[in-house]
GROMACS .gro file of C-alpha atoms in nm:
model
  254
    1ASN     CA    1   9.346   7.788   9.596
    2GLY     CA    2   9.656   7.779   9.854
    3ARG     CA    3   9.456   7.614  10.068
    4ILE     CA    4   9.719   7.339  10.140
    5ALA     CA    5  10.047   7.642  10.234
    6ALA     CA    6   9.782   7.890  10.430
    7GLU     CA    7   9.781   7.575  10.638
    8PHE     CA    8  10.114   7.475  10.703
    9VAL     CA    9  10.216   7.864  10.717
   10ALA     CA   10   9.954   7.916  11.000
   11ARG     CA   11  10.107   7.631  11.218
   12ALA     CA   12  10.447   7.787  11.166
   13ALA     CA   13  10.625   7.948  11.420
   14PRO     CA   14  10.579   8.295  11.410
   15ASP     CA   15  10.922   8.402  11.419
   16GLY     CA   16  10.951   8.580  11.063
   17TYR     CA   17  11.116   8.303  10.870
   18THR     CA   18  10.832   8.140  10.752
   19LEU     CA   19  10.586   8.364  10.540
   20MET     CA   20  10.372   8.318  10.247
   21ALA     CA   21  10.292   8.461   9.939
   22ALA     CA   22   9.923   8.488  10.023
   23ALA     CA   23   9.656   8.608   9.751
   24THR     CA   24   9.264   8.690   9.722
   25SER     CA   25   9.198   8.329   9.736
   26THR     CA   26   9.359   8.190  10.031
   27HIS     CA   27   9.276   8.549  10.247
   28ALA     CA   28   8.925   8.629  10.074
   29THR     CA   29   8.757   8.401   9.875
   30ASN     CA   30   8.822   8.059  10.013
   31VAL     CA   31   8.618   8.133  10.320
   32HIS     CA   32   8.331   8.058  10.088
   33LEU     CA   33   8.370   7.840   9.862
   34ILE     CA   34   8.551   7.565  10.100
   35LYS     CA   35   8.301   7.407  10.409
   36ASP     CA   36   8.513   7.382  10.731
   37LEU     CA   37   8.818   7.580  10.604
   38SER     CA   38   9.089   7.476  10.843
   39TYR     CA   39   9.246   7.790  10.903
   40ASP     CA   40   9.097   8.143  10.978
   41PRO     CA   41   9.264   8.402  10.742
   42THR     CA   42   9.229   8.673  11.039
   43LYS     CA   43   9.306   8.506  11.274
   44ASN     CA   44   9.561   8.273  11.204
   45PHE     CA   45   9.794   8.510  11.026
   46THR     CA   46  10.033   8.824  11.056
   47PRO     CA   47   9.975   9.050  10.709
   48ILE     CA   48  10.263   9.201  10.675
   49VAL     CA   49  10.239   9.395  10.286
   50LYS     CA   50   9.990   9.392  10.043
   51SER     CA   51  10.264   9.392   9.733
   52VAL     CA   52  10.049   9.388   9.437
   53GLU     CA   53   9.719   9.425   9.283
   54THR     CA   54   9.642   9.236   8.916
   55ILE     CA   55   9.571   9.414   8.615
   56GLY     CA   56   9.269   9.203   8.443
   57SER     CA   57   9.196   9.188   8.084
   58LEU     CA   58   8.893   9.073   7.855
   59VAL     CA   59   9.012   8.849   7.520
   60VAL     CA   60   8.854   8.732   7.252
   61ASN     CA   61   8.967   8.489   6.950
   62ARG     CA   62   8.863   8.724   6.661
   63SER     CA   63   8.827   8.457   6.405
   64VAL     CA   64   8.507   8.257   6.595
   65VAL     CA   65   8.366   8.570   6.729
   66PRO     CA   66   8.442   8.890   6.511
   67VAL     CA   67   8.425   9.179   6.730
   68ASN     CA   68   8.707   9.458   6.796
   69SER     CA   69   8.549   9.638   7.103
   70VAL     CA   70   8.369   9.550   7.415
   71ALA     CA   71   8.085   9.700   7.277
   72GLU     CA   72   8.101   9.499   6.956
   73LEU     CA   73   8.073   9.209   7.218
   74VAL     CA   74   7.856   9.292   7.419
   75ASP     CA   75   7.604   9.386   7.057
   76HIS     CA   76   7.742   8.979   6.961
   77ALA     CA   77   7.640   8.857   7.242
   78LYS     CA   78   7.296   9.018   7.264
   79HIS     CA   79   7.206   8.873   6.939
   80ASN     CA   80   7.336   8.533   6.985
   81PRO     CA   81   7.247   8.468   7.378
   82GLY     CA   82   7.378   8.139   7.505
   83LYS     CA   83   7.623   8.087   7.232
   84LEU     CA   84   7.927   8.283   7.372
   85SER     CA   85   8.157   8.062   7.644
   86PHE     CA   86   8.421   8.241   7.831
   87GLY     CA   87   8.718   8.097   7.973
   88SER     CA   88   8.837   8.101   8.318
   89SER     CA   89   9.113   7.988   8.610
   90GLY     CA   90   8.833   7.786   8.768
   91VAL     CA   91   8.480   7.808   8.953
   92GLY     CA   92   8.509   8.090   9.219
   93SER     CA   93   8.803   8.220   9.053
   94PHE     CA   94   8.862   8.652   9.025
   95PHE     CA   95   8.813   8.571   8.656
   96HIS     CA   96   8.543   8.370   8.659
   97LEU     CA   97   8.378   8.607   8.882
   98ALA     CA   98   8.469   8.895   8.606
   99GLY     CA   99   8.266   8.648   8.363
  100GLU     CA  100   7.970   8.665   8.548
  101LEU     CA  101   7.988   9.022   8.639
  102PHE     CA  102   8.051   9.085   8.254
  103ASN     CA  103   7.718   8.886   8.177
  104GLN     CA  104   7.522   9.113   8.480
  105THR     CA  105   7.643   9.445   8.424
  106ALA     CA  106   7.588   9.417   7.991
  107GLY     CA  107   7.289   9.256   8.013
  108VAL     CA  108   7.352   8.901   7.807
  109LYS     CA  109   7.440   8.523   7.844
  110THR     CA  110   7.774   8.393   7.784
  111THR     CA  111   7.824   8.035   7.970
  112HIS     CA  112   8.141   7.968   8.210
  113VAL     CA  113   8.398   7.737   8.159
  114PRO     CA  114   8.625   7.665   8.411
  115TYR     CA  115   8.979   7.523   8.395
  116ARG     CA  116   9.212   7.401   8.581
  117GLY     CA  117   9.421   7.702   8.524
  118SER     CA  118   9.455   7.978   8.309
  119VAL     CA  119   9.675   7.832   8.095
  120ALA     CA  120   9.426   7.557   7.969
  121ALA     CA  121   9.148   7.819   7.907
  122PHE     CA  122   9.420   8.018   7.692
  123THR     CA  123   9.517   7.676   7.469
  124ASP     CA  124   9.072   7.628   7.391
  125LEU     CA  125   9.085   7.966   7.384
  126ILE     CA  126   9.395   7.959   7.077
  127GLY     CA  127   9.184   7.704   6.931
  128GLY     CA  128   8.842   7.864   6.956
  129HIS     CA  129   8.660   7.598   7.178
  130ILE     CA  130   8.587   7.913   7.359
  131GLN     CA  131   8.560   8.246   7.247
  132ILE     CA  132   8.605   8.504   7.535
  133ASN     CA  133   8.892   8.421   7.816
  134PHE     CA  134   8.914   8.684   8.165
  135THR     CA  135   9.254   8.659   8.235
  136GLN     CA  136   9.554   8.866   8.374
  137LEU     CA  137   9.686   9.121   8.156
  138SER     CA  138  10.028   8.979   8.161
  139GLN     CA  139   9.913   8.664   8.020
  140ALA     CA  140   9.749   8.809   7.756
  141MET     CA  141  10.019   9.031   7.661
  142ALA     CA  142  10.219   8.720   7.652
  143TYR     CA  143   9.998   8.576   7.322
  144ARG     CA  144  10.043   8.962   7.189
  145ASP     CA  145  10.197   8.822   6.833
  146ASN     CA  146   9.887   8.577   6.765
  147SER     CA  147   9.657   8.789   6.561
  148SER     CA  148   9.319   8.598   6.619
  149LEU     CA  149   9.355   8.748   7.013
  150LYS     CA  150   9.273   9.075   7.103
  151VAL     CA  151   9.260   9.198   7.421
  152LEU     CA  152   8.936   9.422   7.416
  153ALA     CA  153   9.001   9.600   7.745
  154VAL     CA  154   9.186   9.563   8.095
  155LEU     CA  155   8.900   9.515   8.355
  156GLU     CA  156   8.990   9.839   8.564
  157GLU     CA  157   8.806  10.186   8.599
  158THR     CA  158   9.037  10.408   8.345
  159ARG     CA  159   9.264  10.250   8.134
  160PHE     CA  160   9.622  10.065   8.286
  161SER     CA  161   9.892  10.413   8.306
  162ARG     CA  162  10.133  10.132   8.201
  163HIS     CA  163   9.963  10.027   7.858
  164PRO     CA  164   9.728  10.289   7.818
  165GLU     CA  165   9.665  10.155   7.472
  166PHE     CA  166   9.437   9.881   7.636
  167PRO     CA  167   9.058  10.057   7.677
  168SER     CA  168   8.908  10.043   8.010
  169ILE     CA  169   8.592   9.817   8.034
  170THR     CA  170   8.397  10.085   8.177
  171ASP     CA  171   8.380  10.270   7.873
  172SER     CA  172   8.175  10.040   7.733
  173ILE     CA  173   8.011   9.944   8.041
  174PRO     CA  174   7.993  10.184   8.307
  175THR     CA  175   7.848  10.003   8.604
  176PHE     CA  176   8.147   9.740   8.561
  177ARG     CA  177   8.313   9.715   8.869
  178MET     CA  178   8.648   9.488   8.895
  179PRO     CA  179   8.661   9.206   9.183
  180PRO     CA  180   8.964   9.308   9.416
  181THR     CA  181   9.260   9.103   9.356
  182TRP     CA  182   9.635   9.092   9.493
  183ASN     CA  183   9.920   8.959   9.648
  184GLY     CA  184  10.077   8.984   9.927
  185ILE     CA  185  10.308   8.867  10.223
  186VAL     CA  186  10.122   8.717  10.550
  187GLY     CA  187  10.290   8.535  10.871
  188PRO     CA  188  10.186   8.343  11.134
  189ALA     CA  189   9.941   8.464  11.354
  190GLY     CA  190  10.156   8.595  11.719
  191MET     CA  191  10.508   8.744  11.535
  192PRO     CA  192  10.655   8.975  11.683
  193GLU     CA  193  10.612   9.378  11.654
  194SER     CA  194  10.936   9.491  11.509
  195VAL     CA  195  10.989   9.207  11.319
  196VAL     CA  196  10.681   9.307  11.134
  197GLN     CA  197  10.763   9.670  11.120
  198ARG     CA  198  11.095   9.541  10.969
  199LEU     CA  199  10.989   9.276  10.703
  200ASN     CA  200  10.738   9.533  10.578
  201ALA     CA  201  10.996   9.821  10.569
  202GLU     CA  202  11.246   9.629  10.388
  203LEU     CA  203  10.969   9.453  10.181
  204ASN     CA  204  10.818   9.846  10.091
  205LYS     CA  205  11.158   9.928   9.942
  206ALA     CA  206  11.196   9.661   9.727
  207LEU     CA  207  10.878   9.679   9.568
  208ASN     CA  208  10.972  10.051   9.466
  209ILE     CA  209  11.309  10.022   9.319
  210PRO     CA  210  11.271  10.125   9.010
  211GLU     CA  211  11.342   9.788   8.800
  212VAL     CA  212  11.117   9.594   9.027
  213ARG     CA  213  10.823   9.852   8.977
  214GLY     CA  214  10.878   9.893   8.646
  215LYS     CA  215  10.933   9.471   8.564
  216LEU     CA  216  10.590   9.430   8.794
  217GLU     CA  217  10.408   9.713   8.563
  218ASP     CA  218  10.519   9.559   8.240
  219SER     CA  219  10.417   9.222   8.345
  220GLY     CA  220  10.036   9.413   8.441
  221TYR     CA  221  10.058   9.426   8.776
  222ARG     CA  222   9.988   9.777   8.997
  223VAL     CA  223  10.267   9.810   9.259
  224ALA     CA  224  10.076   9.858   9.635
  225GLY     CA  225  10.274   9.819   9.912
  226GLY     CA  226  10.138  10.038  10.231
  227THR     CA  227  10.152   9.926  10.617
  228PRO     CA  228  10.019   9.620  10.733
  229GLU     CA  229   9.792   9.756  10.907
  230ALA     CA  230   9.590   9.837  10.613
  231PHE     CA  231   9.666   9.536  10.474
  232GLY     CA  232   9.489   9.380  10.772
  233LYS     CA  233   9.180   9.575  10.679
  234HIS     CA  234   9.262   9.489  10.310
  235ILE     CA  235   9.180   9.158  10.402
  236ARG     CA  236   8.878   9.167  10.621
  237ASP     CA  237   8.690   9.388  10.367
  238ASP     CA  238   8.776   9.182  10.066
  239ILE     CA  239   8.629   8.895  10.287
  240ALA     CA  240   8.308   9.087  10.320
  241PHE     CA  241   8.300   9.207   9.980
  242TYR     CA  242   8.276   8.873   9.789
  243GLY     CA  243   8.037   8.702  10.035
  244PRO     CA  244   7.716   8.872   9.817
  245ILE     CA  245   7.886   8.829   9.474
  246PHE     CA  246   7.926   8.474   9.515
  247LYS     CA  247   7.563   8.443   9.665
  248SER     CA  248   7.448   8.602   9.321
  249VAL     CA  249   7.608   8.393   9.107
  250GLY     CA  250   7.515   8.086   9.268
  251ILE     CA  251   7.837   7.937   9.403
  252GLN     CA  252   7.778   7.714   9.753
  253PRO     CA  253   8.101   7.597   9.917
  254GLN     CA  254   8.196   7.265   9.900
   0.00000   0.00000   0.00000
C-alpha cells in the first residue's frame, strides 16, 4: 500500500529533490490498516498539491449476471442474497469500501473477493468467476470492446462530465457517497516554504495544460490542483473520514 515509498520519503532530506506520488492509501487509509505504522502522514510530510481524484465505476459481467442498470443489479442481488460476489484490488482498498457501501446503501448482500491488484480482479470478472467489480473508470474503459462487460455507473453523485454516457450510481441509490480517493505530491517534512510554493505553482501549471488535463480526464481522472494548505486539510479530513467506515465493515489494523 505504498508504505515502503512513504518510509523512504519521510527520511529523505527536505530539499525538494525527493518527492512522493502519494495516494489515499499512503496518507489516509494506512493509518487504519497497519499497526505501528512507521510514519505519520500529517507530521512527516509536506503537502505540495493534490493532483487528481479517481473516478470509480461499477462493472458487471452480463454473461453471468444479466442486468443492464444499477437498479436491475440491486433487484437481482435482493432475489439472490449471498450469491453474487464483487472483486476489488485488496482488503481496505477504496474499491473494497465502495463495494461494502454498495451493500449497505442498496440493502443487499454481496461477497467481497480481494485480489492482489485490479488486473487480477478484472481477469476473474472476464472469466465469470466474480460477477461485479468496483474499479477505476480508466481501467474499465480499457475493456470496453469486451461485449460481456458493462459499466453500469460511475461512483459519483453526478455524471462525470468527460464521459456523460455513464449514469451516476446515485440515480438508483441516492444515499451512496463515494469514499475519497486521490493522488498528490508530497515531500519530507520541513521543506523550505519557497521551495514548496515554487513546486506547487509549477505543478498546478502543468495540470492545467490542455493536453495534460484532457489526457487525465480521458483516462477517468478529475484534475484537482490547489494550494498546499488545502491539500494538507484534505489529508487530515480523509484520515478522520475513513476511520468510522473501516469500523463499520469490521476491518482491523494488521
